[in-house]
JSON list of C-alpha atoms in Angstrom, two decimals:
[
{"chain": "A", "resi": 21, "resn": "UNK", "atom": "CA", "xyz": [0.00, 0.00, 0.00]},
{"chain": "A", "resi": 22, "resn": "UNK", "atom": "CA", "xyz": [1.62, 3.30, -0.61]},
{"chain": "A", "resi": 23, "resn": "UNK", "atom": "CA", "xyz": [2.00, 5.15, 2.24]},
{"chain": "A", "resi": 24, "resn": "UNK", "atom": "CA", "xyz": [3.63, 8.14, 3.73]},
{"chain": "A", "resi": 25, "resn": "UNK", "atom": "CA", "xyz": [4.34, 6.67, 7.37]},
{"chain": "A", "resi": 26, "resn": "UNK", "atom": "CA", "xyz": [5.65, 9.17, 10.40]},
{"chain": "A", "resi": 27, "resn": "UNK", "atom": "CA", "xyz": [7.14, 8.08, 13.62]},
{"chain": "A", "resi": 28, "resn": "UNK", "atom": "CA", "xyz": [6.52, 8.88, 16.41]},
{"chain": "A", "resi": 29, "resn": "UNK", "atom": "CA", "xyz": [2.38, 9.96, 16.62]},
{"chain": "A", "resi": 30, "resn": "UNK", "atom": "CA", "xyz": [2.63, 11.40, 19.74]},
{"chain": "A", "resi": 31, "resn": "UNK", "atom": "CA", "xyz": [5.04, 12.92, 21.81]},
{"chain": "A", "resi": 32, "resn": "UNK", "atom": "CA", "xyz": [6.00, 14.94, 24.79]},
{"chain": "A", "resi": 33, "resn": "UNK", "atom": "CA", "xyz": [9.13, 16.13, 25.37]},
{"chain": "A", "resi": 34, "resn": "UNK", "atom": "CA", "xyz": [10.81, 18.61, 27.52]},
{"chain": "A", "resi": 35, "resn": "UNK", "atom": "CA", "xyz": [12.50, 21.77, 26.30]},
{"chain": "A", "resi": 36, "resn": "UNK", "atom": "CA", "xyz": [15.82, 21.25, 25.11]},
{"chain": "A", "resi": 37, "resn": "UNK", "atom": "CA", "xyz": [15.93, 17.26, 24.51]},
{"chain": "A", "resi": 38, "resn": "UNK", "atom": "CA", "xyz": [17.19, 16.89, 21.36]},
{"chain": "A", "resi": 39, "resn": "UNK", "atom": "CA", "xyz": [14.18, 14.92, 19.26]},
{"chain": "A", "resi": 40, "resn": "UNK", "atom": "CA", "xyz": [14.03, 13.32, 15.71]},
{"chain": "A", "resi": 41, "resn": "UNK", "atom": "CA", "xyz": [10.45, 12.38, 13.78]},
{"chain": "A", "resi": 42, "resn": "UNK", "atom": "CA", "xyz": [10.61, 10.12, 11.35]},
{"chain": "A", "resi": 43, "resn": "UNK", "atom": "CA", "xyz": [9.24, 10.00, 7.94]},
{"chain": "A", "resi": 44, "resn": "UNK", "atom": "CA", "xyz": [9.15, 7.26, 5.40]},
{"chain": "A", "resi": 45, "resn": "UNK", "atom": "CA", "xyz": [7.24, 6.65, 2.06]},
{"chain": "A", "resi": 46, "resn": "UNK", "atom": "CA", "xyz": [7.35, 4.10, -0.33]},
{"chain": "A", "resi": 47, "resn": "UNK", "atom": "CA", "xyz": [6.33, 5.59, -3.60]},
{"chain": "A", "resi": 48, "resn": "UNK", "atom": "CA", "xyz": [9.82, 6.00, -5.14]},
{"chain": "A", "resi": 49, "resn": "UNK", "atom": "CA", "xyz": [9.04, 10.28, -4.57]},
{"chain": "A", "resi": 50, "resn": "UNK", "atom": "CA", "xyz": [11.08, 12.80, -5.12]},
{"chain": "A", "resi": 51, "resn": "UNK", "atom": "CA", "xyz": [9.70, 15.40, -3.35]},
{"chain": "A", "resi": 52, "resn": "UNK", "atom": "CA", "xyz": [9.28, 15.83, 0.47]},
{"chain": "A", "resi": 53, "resn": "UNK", "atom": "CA", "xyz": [8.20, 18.19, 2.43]},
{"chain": "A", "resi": 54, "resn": "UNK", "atom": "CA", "xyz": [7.42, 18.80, 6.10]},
{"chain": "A", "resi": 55, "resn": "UNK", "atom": "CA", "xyz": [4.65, 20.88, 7.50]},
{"chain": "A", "resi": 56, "resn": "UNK", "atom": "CA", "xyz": [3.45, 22.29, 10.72]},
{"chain": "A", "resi": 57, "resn": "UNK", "atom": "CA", "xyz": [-0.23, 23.03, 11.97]},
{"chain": "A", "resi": 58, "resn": "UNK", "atom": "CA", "xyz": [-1.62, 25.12, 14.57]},
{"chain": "A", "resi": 59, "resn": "UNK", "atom": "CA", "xyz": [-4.80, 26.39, 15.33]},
{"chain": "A", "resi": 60, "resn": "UNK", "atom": "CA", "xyz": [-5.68, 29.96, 13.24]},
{"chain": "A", "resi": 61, "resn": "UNK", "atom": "CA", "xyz": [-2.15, 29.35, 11.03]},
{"chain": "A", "resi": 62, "resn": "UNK", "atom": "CA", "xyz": [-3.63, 26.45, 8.49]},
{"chain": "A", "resi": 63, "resn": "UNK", "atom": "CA", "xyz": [-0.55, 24.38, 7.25]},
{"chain": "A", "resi": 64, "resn": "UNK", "atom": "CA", "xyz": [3.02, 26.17, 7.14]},
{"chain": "A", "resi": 65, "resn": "UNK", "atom": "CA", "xyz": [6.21, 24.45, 5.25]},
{"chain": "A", "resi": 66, "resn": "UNK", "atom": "CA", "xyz": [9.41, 24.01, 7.34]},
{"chain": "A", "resi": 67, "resn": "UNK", "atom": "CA", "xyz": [11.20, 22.35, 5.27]},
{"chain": "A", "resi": 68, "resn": "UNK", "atom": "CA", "xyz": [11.40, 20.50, 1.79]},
{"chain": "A", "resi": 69, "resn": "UNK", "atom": "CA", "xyz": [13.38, 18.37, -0.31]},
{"chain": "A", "resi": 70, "resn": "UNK", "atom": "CA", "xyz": [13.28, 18.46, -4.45]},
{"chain": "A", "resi": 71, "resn": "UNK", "atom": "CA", "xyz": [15.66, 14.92, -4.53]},
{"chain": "A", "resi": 72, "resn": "UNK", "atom": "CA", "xyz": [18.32, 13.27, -2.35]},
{"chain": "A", "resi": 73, "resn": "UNK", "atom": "CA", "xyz": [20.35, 15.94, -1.21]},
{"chain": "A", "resi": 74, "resn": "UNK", "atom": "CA", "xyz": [18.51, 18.30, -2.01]},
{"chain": "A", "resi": 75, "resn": "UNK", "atom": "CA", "xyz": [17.04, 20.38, 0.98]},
{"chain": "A", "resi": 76, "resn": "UNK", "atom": "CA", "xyz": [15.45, 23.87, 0.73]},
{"chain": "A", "resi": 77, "resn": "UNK", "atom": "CA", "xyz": [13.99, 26.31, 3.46]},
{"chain": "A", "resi": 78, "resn": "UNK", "atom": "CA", "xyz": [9.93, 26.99, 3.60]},
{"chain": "A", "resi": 79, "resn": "UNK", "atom": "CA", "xyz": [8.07, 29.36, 5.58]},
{"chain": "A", "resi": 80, "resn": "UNK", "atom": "CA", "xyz": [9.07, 28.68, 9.09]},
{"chain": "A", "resi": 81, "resn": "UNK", "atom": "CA", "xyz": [12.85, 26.62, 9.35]},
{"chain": "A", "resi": 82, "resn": "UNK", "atom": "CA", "xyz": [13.92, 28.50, 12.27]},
{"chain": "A", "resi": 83, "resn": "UNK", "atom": "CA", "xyz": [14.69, 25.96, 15.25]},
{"chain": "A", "resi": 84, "resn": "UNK", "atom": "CA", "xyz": [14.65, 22.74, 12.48]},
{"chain": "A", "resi": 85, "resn": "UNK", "atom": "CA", "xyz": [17.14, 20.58, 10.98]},
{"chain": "A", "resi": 86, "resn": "UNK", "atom": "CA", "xyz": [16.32, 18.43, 7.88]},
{"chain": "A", "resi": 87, "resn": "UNK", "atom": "CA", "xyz": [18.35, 15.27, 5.90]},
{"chain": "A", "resi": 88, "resn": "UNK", "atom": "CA", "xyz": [17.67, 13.37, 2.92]},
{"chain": "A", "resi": 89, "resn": "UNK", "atom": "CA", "xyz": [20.07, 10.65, 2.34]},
{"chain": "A", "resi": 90, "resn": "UNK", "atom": "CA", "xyz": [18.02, 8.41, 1.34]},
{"chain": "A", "resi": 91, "resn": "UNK", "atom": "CA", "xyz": [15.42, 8.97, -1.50]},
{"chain": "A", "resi": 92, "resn": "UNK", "atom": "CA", "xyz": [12.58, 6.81, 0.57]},
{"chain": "A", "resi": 93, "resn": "UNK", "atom": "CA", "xyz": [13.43, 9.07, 4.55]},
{"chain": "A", "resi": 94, "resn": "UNK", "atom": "CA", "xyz": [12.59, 12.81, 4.82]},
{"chain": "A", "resi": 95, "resn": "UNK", "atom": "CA", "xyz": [13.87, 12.94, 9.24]},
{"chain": "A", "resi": 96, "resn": "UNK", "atom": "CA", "xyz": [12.63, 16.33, 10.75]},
{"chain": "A", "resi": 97, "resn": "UNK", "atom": "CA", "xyz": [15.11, 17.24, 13.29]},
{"chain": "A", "resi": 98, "resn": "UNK", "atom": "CA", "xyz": [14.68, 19.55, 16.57]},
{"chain": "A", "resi": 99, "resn": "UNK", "atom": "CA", "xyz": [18.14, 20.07, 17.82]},
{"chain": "A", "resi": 100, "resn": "UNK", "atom": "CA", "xyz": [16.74, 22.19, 21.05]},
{"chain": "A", "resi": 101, "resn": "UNK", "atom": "CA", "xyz": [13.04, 22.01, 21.48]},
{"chain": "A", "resi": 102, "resn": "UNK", "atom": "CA", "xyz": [11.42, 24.59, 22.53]},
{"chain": "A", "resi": 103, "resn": "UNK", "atom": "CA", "xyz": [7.88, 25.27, 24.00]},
{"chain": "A", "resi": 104, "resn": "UNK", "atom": "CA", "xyz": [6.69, 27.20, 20.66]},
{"chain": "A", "resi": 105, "resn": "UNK", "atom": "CA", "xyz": [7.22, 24.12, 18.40]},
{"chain": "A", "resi": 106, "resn": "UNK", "atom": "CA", "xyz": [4.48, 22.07, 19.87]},
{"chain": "A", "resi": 107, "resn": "UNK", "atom": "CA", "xyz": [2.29, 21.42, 17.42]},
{"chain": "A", "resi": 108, "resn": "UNK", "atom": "CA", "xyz": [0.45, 18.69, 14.31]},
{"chain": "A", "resi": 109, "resn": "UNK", "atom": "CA", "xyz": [3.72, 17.48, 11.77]},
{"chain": "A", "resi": 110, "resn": "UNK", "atom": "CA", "xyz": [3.18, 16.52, 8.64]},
{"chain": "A", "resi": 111, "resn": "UNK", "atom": "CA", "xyz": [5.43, 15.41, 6.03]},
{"chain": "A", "resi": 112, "resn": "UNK", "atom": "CA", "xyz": [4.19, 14.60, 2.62]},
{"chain": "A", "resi": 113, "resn": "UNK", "atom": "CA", "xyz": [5.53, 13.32, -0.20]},
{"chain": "A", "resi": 114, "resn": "UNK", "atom": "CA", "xyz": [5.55, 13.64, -4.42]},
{"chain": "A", "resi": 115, "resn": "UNK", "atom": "CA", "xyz": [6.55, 13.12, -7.77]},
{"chain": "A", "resi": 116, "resn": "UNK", "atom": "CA", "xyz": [8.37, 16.00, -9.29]},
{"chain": "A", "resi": 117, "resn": "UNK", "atom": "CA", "xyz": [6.84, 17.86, -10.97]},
{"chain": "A", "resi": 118, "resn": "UNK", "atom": "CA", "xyz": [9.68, 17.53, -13.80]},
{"chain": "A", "resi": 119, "resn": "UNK", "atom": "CA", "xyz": [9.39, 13.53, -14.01]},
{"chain": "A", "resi": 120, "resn": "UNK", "atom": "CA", "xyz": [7.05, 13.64, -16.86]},
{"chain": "A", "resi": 121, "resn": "UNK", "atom": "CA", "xyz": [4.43, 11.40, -16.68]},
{"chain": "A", "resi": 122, "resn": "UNK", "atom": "CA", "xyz": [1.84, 12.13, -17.79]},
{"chain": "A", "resi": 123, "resn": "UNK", "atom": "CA", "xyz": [-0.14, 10.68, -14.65]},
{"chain": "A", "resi": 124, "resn": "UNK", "atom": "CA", "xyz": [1.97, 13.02, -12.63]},
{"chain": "A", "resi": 125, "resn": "UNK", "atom": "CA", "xyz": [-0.90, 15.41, -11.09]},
{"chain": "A", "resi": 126, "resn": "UNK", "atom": "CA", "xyz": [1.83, 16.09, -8.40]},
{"chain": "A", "resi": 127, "resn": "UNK", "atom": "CA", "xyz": [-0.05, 15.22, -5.92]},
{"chain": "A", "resi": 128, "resn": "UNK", "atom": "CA", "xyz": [0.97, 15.35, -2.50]},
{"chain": "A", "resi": 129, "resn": "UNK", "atom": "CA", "xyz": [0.44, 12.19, -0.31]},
{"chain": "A", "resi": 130, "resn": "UNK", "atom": "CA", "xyz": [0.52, 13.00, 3.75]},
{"chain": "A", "resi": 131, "resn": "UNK", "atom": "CA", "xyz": [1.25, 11.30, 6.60]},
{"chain": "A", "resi": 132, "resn": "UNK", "atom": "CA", "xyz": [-1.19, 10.77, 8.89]},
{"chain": "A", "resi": 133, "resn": "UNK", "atom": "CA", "xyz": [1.02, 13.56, 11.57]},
{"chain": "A", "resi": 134, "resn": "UNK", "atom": "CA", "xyz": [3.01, 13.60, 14.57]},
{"chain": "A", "resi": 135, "resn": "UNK", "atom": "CA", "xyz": [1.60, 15.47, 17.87]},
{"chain": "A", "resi": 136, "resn": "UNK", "atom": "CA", "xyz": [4.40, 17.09, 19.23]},
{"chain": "A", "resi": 137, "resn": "UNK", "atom": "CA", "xyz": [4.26, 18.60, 22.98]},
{"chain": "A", "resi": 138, "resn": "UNK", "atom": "CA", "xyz": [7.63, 20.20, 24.31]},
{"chain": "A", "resi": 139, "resn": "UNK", "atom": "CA", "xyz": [7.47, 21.28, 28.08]},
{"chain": "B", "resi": 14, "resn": "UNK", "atom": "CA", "xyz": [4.22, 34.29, -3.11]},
{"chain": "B", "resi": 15, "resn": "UNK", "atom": "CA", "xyz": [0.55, 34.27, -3.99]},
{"chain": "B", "resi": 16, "resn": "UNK", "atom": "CA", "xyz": [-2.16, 33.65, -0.85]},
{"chain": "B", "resi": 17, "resn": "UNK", "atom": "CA", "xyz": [-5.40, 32.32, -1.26]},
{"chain": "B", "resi": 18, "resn": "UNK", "atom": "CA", "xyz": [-8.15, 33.88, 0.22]},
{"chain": "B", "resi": 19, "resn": "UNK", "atom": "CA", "xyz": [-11.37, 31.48, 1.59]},
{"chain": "B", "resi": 20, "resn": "UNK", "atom": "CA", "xyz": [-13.87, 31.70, 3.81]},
{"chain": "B", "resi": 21, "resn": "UNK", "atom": "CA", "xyz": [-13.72, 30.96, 7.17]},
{"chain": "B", "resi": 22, "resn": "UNK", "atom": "CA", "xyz": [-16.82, 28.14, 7.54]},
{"chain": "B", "resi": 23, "resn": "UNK", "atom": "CA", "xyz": [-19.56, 26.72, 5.14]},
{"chain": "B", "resi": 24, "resn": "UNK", "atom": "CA", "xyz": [-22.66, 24.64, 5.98]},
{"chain": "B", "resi": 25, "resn": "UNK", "atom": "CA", "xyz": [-24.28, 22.39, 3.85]},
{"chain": "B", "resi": 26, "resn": "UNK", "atom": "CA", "xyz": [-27.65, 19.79, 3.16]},
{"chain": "B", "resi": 27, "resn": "UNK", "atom": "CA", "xyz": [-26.05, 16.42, 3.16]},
{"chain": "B", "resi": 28, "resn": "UNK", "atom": "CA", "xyz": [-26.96, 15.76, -0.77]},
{"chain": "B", "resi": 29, "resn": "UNK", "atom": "CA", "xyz": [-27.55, 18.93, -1.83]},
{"chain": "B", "resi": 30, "resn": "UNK", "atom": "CA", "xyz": [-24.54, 20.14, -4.04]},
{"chain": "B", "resi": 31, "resn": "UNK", "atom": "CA", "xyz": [-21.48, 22.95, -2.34]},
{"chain": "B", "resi": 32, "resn": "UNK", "atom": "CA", "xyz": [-19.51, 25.61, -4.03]},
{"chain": "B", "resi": 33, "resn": "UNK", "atom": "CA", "xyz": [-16.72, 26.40, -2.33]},
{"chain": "B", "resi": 34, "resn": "UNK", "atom": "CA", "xyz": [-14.89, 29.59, -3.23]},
{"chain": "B", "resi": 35, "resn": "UNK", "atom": "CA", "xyz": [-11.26, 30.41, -3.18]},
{"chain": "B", "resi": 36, "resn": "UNK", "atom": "CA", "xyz": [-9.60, 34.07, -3.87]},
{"chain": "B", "resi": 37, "resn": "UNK", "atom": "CA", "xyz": [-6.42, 33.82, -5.60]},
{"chain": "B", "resi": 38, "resn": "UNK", "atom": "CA", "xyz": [-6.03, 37.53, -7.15]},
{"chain": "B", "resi": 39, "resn": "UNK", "atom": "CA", "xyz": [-1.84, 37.51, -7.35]},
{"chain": "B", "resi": 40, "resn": "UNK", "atom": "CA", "xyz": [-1.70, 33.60, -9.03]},
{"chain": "B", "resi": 41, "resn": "UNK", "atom": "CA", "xyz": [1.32, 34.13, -11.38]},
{"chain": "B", "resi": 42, "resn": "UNK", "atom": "CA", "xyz": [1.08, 32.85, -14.86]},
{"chain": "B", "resi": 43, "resn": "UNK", "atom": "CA", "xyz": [2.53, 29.19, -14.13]},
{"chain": "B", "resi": 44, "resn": "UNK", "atom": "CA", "xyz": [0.53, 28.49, -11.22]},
{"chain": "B", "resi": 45, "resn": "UNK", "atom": "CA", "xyz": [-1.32, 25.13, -10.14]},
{"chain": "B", "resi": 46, "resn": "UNK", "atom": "CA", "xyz": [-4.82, 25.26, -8.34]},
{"chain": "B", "resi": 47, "resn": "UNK", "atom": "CA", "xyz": [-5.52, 22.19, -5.79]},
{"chain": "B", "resi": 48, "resn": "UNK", "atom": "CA", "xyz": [-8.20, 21.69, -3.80]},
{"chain": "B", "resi": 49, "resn": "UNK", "atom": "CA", "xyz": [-7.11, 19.41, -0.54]},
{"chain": "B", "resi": 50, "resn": "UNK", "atom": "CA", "xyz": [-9.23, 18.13, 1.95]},
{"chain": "B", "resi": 51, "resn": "UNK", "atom": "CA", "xyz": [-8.54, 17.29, 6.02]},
{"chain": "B", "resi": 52, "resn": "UNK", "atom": "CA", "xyz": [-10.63, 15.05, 7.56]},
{"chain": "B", "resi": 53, "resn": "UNK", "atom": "CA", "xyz": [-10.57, 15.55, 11.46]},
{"chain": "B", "resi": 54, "resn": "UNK", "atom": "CA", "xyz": [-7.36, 13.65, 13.01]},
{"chain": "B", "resi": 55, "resn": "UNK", "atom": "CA", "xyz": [-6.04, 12.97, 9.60]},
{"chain": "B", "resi": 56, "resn": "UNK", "atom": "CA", "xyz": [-3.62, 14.67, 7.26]},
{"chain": "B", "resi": 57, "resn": "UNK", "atom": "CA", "xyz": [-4.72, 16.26, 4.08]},
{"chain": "B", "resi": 58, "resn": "UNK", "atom": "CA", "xyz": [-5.58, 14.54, 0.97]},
{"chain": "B", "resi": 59, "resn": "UNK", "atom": "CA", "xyz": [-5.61, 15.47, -2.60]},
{"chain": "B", "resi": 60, "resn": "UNK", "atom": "CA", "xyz": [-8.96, 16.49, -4.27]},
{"chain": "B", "resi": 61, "resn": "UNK", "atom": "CA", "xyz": [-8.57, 17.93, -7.79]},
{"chain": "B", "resi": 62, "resn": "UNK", "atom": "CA", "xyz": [-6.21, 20.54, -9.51]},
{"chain": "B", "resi": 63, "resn": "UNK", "atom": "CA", "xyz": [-6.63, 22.77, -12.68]},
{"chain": "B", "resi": 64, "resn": "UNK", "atom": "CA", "xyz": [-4.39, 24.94, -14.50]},
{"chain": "B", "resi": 65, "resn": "UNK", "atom": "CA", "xyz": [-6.99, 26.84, -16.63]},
{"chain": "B", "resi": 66, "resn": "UNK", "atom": "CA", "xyz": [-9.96, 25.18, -17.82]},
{"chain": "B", "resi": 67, "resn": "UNK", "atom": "CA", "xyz": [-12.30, 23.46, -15.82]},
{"chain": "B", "resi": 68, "resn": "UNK", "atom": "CA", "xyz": [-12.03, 19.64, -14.45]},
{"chain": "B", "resi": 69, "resn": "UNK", "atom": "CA", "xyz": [-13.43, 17.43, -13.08]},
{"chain": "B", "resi": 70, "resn": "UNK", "atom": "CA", "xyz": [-12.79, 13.99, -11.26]},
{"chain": "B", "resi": 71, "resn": "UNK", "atom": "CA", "xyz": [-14.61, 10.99, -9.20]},
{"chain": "B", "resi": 72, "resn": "UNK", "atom": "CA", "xyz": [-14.62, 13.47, -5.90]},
{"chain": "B", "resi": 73, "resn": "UNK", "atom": "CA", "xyz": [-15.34, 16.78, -7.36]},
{"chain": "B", "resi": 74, "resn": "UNK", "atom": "CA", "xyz": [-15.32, 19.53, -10.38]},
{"chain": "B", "resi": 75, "resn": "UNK", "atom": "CA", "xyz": [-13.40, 22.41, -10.44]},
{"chain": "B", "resi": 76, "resn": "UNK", "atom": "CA", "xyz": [-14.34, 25.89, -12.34]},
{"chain": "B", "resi": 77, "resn": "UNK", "atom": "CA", "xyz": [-11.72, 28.32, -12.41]},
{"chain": "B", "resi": 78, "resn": "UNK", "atom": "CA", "xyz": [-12.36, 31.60, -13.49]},
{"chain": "B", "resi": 79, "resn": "UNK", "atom": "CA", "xyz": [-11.36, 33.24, -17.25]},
{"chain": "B", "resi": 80, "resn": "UNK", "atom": "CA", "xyz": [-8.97, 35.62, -15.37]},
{"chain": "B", "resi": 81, "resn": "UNK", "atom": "CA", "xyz": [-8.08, 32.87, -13.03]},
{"chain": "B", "resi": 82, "resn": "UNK", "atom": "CA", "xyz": [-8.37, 34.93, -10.08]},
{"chain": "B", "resi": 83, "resn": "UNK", "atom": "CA", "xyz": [-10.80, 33.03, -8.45]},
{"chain": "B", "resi": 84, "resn": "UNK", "atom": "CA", "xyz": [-12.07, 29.19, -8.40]},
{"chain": "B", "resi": 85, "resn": "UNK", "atom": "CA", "xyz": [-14.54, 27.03, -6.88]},
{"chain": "B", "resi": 86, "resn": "UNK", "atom": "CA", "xyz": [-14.26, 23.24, -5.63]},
{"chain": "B", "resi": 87, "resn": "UNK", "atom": "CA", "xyz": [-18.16, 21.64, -6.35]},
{"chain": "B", "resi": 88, "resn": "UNK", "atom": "CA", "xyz": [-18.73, 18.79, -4.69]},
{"chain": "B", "resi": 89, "resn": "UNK", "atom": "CA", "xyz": [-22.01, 17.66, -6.33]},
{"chain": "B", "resi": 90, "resn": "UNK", "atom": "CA", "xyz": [-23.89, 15.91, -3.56]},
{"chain": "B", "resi": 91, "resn": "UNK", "atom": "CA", "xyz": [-22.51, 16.42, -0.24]},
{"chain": "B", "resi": 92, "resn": "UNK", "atom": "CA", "xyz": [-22.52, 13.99, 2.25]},
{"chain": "B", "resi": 93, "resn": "UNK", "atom": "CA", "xyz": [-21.69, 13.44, 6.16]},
{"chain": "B", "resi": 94, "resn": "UNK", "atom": "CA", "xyz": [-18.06, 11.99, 4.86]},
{"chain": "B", "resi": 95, "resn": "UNK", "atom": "CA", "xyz": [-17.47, 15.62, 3.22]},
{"chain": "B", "resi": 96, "resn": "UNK", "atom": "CA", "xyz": [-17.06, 17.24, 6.54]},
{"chain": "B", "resi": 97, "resn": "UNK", "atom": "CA", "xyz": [-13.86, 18.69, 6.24]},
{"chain": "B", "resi": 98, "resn": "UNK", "atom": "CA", "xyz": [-11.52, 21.28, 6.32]},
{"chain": "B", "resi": 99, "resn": "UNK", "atom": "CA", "xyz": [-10.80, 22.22, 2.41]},
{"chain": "B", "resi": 100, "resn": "UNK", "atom": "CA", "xyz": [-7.80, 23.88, 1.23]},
{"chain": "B", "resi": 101, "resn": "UNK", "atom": "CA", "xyz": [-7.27, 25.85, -1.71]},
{"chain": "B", "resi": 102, "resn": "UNK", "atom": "CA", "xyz": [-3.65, 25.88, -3.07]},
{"chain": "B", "resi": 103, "resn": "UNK", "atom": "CA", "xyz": [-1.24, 27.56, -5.22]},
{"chain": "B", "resi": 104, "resn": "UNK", "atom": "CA", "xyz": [1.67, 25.29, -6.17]},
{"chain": "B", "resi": 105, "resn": "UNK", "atom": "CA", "xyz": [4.41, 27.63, -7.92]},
{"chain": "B", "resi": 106, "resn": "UNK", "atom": "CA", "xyz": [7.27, 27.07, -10.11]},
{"chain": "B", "resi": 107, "resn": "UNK", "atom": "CA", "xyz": [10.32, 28.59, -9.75]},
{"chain": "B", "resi": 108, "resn": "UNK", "atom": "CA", "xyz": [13.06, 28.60, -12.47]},
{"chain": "B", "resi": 109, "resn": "UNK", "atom": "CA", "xyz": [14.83, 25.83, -10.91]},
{"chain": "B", "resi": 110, "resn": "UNK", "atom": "CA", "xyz": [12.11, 23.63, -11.46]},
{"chain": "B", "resi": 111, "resn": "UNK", "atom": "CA", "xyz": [11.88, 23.67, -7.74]},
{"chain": "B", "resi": 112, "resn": "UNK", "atom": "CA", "xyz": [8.21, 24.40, -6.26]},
{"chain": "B", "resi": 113, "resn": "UNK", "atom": "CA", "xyz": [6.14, 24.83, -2.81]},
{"chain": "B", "resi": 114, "resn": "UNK", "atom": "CA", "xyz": [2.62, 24.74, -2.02]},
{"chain": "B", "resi": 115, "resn": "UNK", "atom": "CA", "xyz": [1.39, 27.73, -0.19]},
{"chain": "B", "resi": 116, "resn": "UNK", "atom": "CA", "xyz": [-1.50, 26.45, 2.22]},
{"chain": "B", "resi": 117, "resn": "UNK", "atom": "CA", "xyz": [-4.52, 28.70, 3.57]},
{"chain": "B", "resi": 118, "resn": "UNK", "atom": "CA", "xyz": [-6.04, 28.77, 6.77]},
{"chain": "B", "resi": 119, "resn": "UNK", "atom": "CA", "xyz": [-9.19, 26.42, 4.56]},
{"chain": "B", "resi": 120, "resn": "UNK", "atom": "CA", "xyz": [-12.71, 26.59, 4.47]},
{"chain": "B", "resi": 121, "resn": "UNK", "atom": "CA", "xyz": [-14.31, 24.28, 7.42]},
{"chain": "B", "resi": 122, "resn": "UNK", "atom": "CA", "xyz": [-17.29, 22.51, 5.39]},
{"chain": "B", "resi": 123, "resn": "UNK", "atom": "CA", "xyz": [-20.15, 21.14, 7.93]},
{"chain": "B", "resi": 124, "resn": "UNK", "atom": "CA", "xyz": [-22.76, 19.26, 6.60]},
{"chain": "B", "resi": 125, "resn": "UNK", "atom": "CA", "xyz": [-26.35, 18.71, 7.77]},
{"chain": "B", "resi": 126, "resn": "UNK", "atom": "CA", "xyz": [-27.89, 14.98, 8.09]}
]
C-alpha cells in the first residue's frame, strides 16, 4: 500500500531534549516536504526536499534541521526544542513535478502527523 | 508568493450540491490550483487541480475563473463523509524547477444529516 508513514504519533518532550520524527514513504518520490499546523495558522512548510540531497527552506525553518540521504526518509530534526514548536507534523511526499508522466498530477500524499508537545 | 483567500466556515444539506470559493487575485502565470481536503485527526488529501480550464474527477469539479483569479471546488452531492476542512492551493514554479505549495487557513465545510 503506498504510504507516507511518520514516527513517532505522539510525543512529549521537555525543552531542550534533542528529538528526531521520522518520515518514510514508499512511492519512489522525489519530493518531500514537512509541515506544521496550529490552530488559526492552516498548514506552514518548514522544510522540503526536491531529490536526495537536495534540501530547501519553507516558511518557518527557524529551530529545524532536515536530511535526505536516502530517497525513501525525509527525518525532521529539533536540535533544542522549545515550548513554541508544539504542534500537528506533517510530512508529505511527491513526484516532481519535472518527471514527466503524464499521470503526474503532483499530488501530494501525507502522513497521517506527529503530535508534538515540548514542556 | 501568492495567498489564497477562503472563507472561514460553510454549511451544507447532506446531498444537496457545495460551491466552495477560493480568492487567488496575485496567481502568477505558471501556477497550479488544488483543492485538498482534512478530515478531522487525519492529514490532508488530494482532491482535484486545474491549471486553466475546468475539471473534473470521481470526488469533485473544479471551475476556475477566465482571469483565473478566483475558483470554486463543487462537490455535487454532499454527504456526512465531506465534513472537512478544504484547502485551496497555489503550487508555484520557480526557475529551478523547484516548487512549494502555499496552504490557507481552509474553508471548514459542515454538513447537515
Amino acid at each position: 500500500e503506498a504510504q507516507v508513514t511518520q514516527n513517532p504519533r505522539y510525543l512529549i518532550t521537555v525543552t531542550g531534549k534533542k528529538l528526531t520524527v521520522t518520515c518514510s514513504q514508499n512511492m519512489n518520490h522525489e519530493y518531500m516536504s514537512w509541515y506544521r499546523q496550529d490552530p488559526g495558522l492552516g498548514l506552514r512548510q518548514i522544510y522540503y526536499s526536491m531529490n536526495v540531497e537536495v534540501t530547501d527552506k519553507g516558511d518557518v525553518p527557524e529551530g529545524y534541521k532536515v536530511s535526505r540521504k536516502e530517497k525513501r526518509n525525509f527525518p525532521l530534526i529539533l536540535e533544542s526544542p522549545s515550548p513554541n514548536q508544539t504542534s500537528l507534523y506533517f510530512c508529505a511526499s511527491s513526484l516532481s513535478i519535472g518527471s514527466g508522466a503524464r499521470s503526474n498530477t503532483g499530488e501530494l500524499f501525507f502522513g497521517e502527523g506527529s503530535r508534538l508537545t515540548v514542556l | 508568493d501568492a495567498k489564497t483567500t477562503q472563507p472561514n466556515s460553510m454549511e451544507s444539506n447532506e446531498e444537496e450540491p457545495v460551491h466552495l470559493p477560493c480568492n487567488h487575485s496575485t496567481i502568477s502565470g505558471t501556477d497550479y490550483i488544488h483543492w485538498y481536503r482534512q478530515l478531522p485527526s487525519q492529514g490532508p488529501e488530494y482532491v482535484i487541480h486545474g491549471l486553466t480550464s475546468n475539471v473534473n474527477n470521481r470526488m469533485a469539479s473544479l471551475a476556475i475563473a477566465e482571469d483565473r483569479k478566483s475558483s470554486t471546488l463543487i462537490l455535487h452531492r454532499a454527504t456526512l463523509r465531506d465534513a472537512a476542512v478544504y484547502y485551496c492551493i497555489l503550487r508555484g514554479v520557480y526557475s529551478d524547477s523547484s516548487y512549494k505549495l502555499i496552504f490557507g487557513s481552509g474553508t471548514r465545510l459542515l454538513v447537515r444529516p
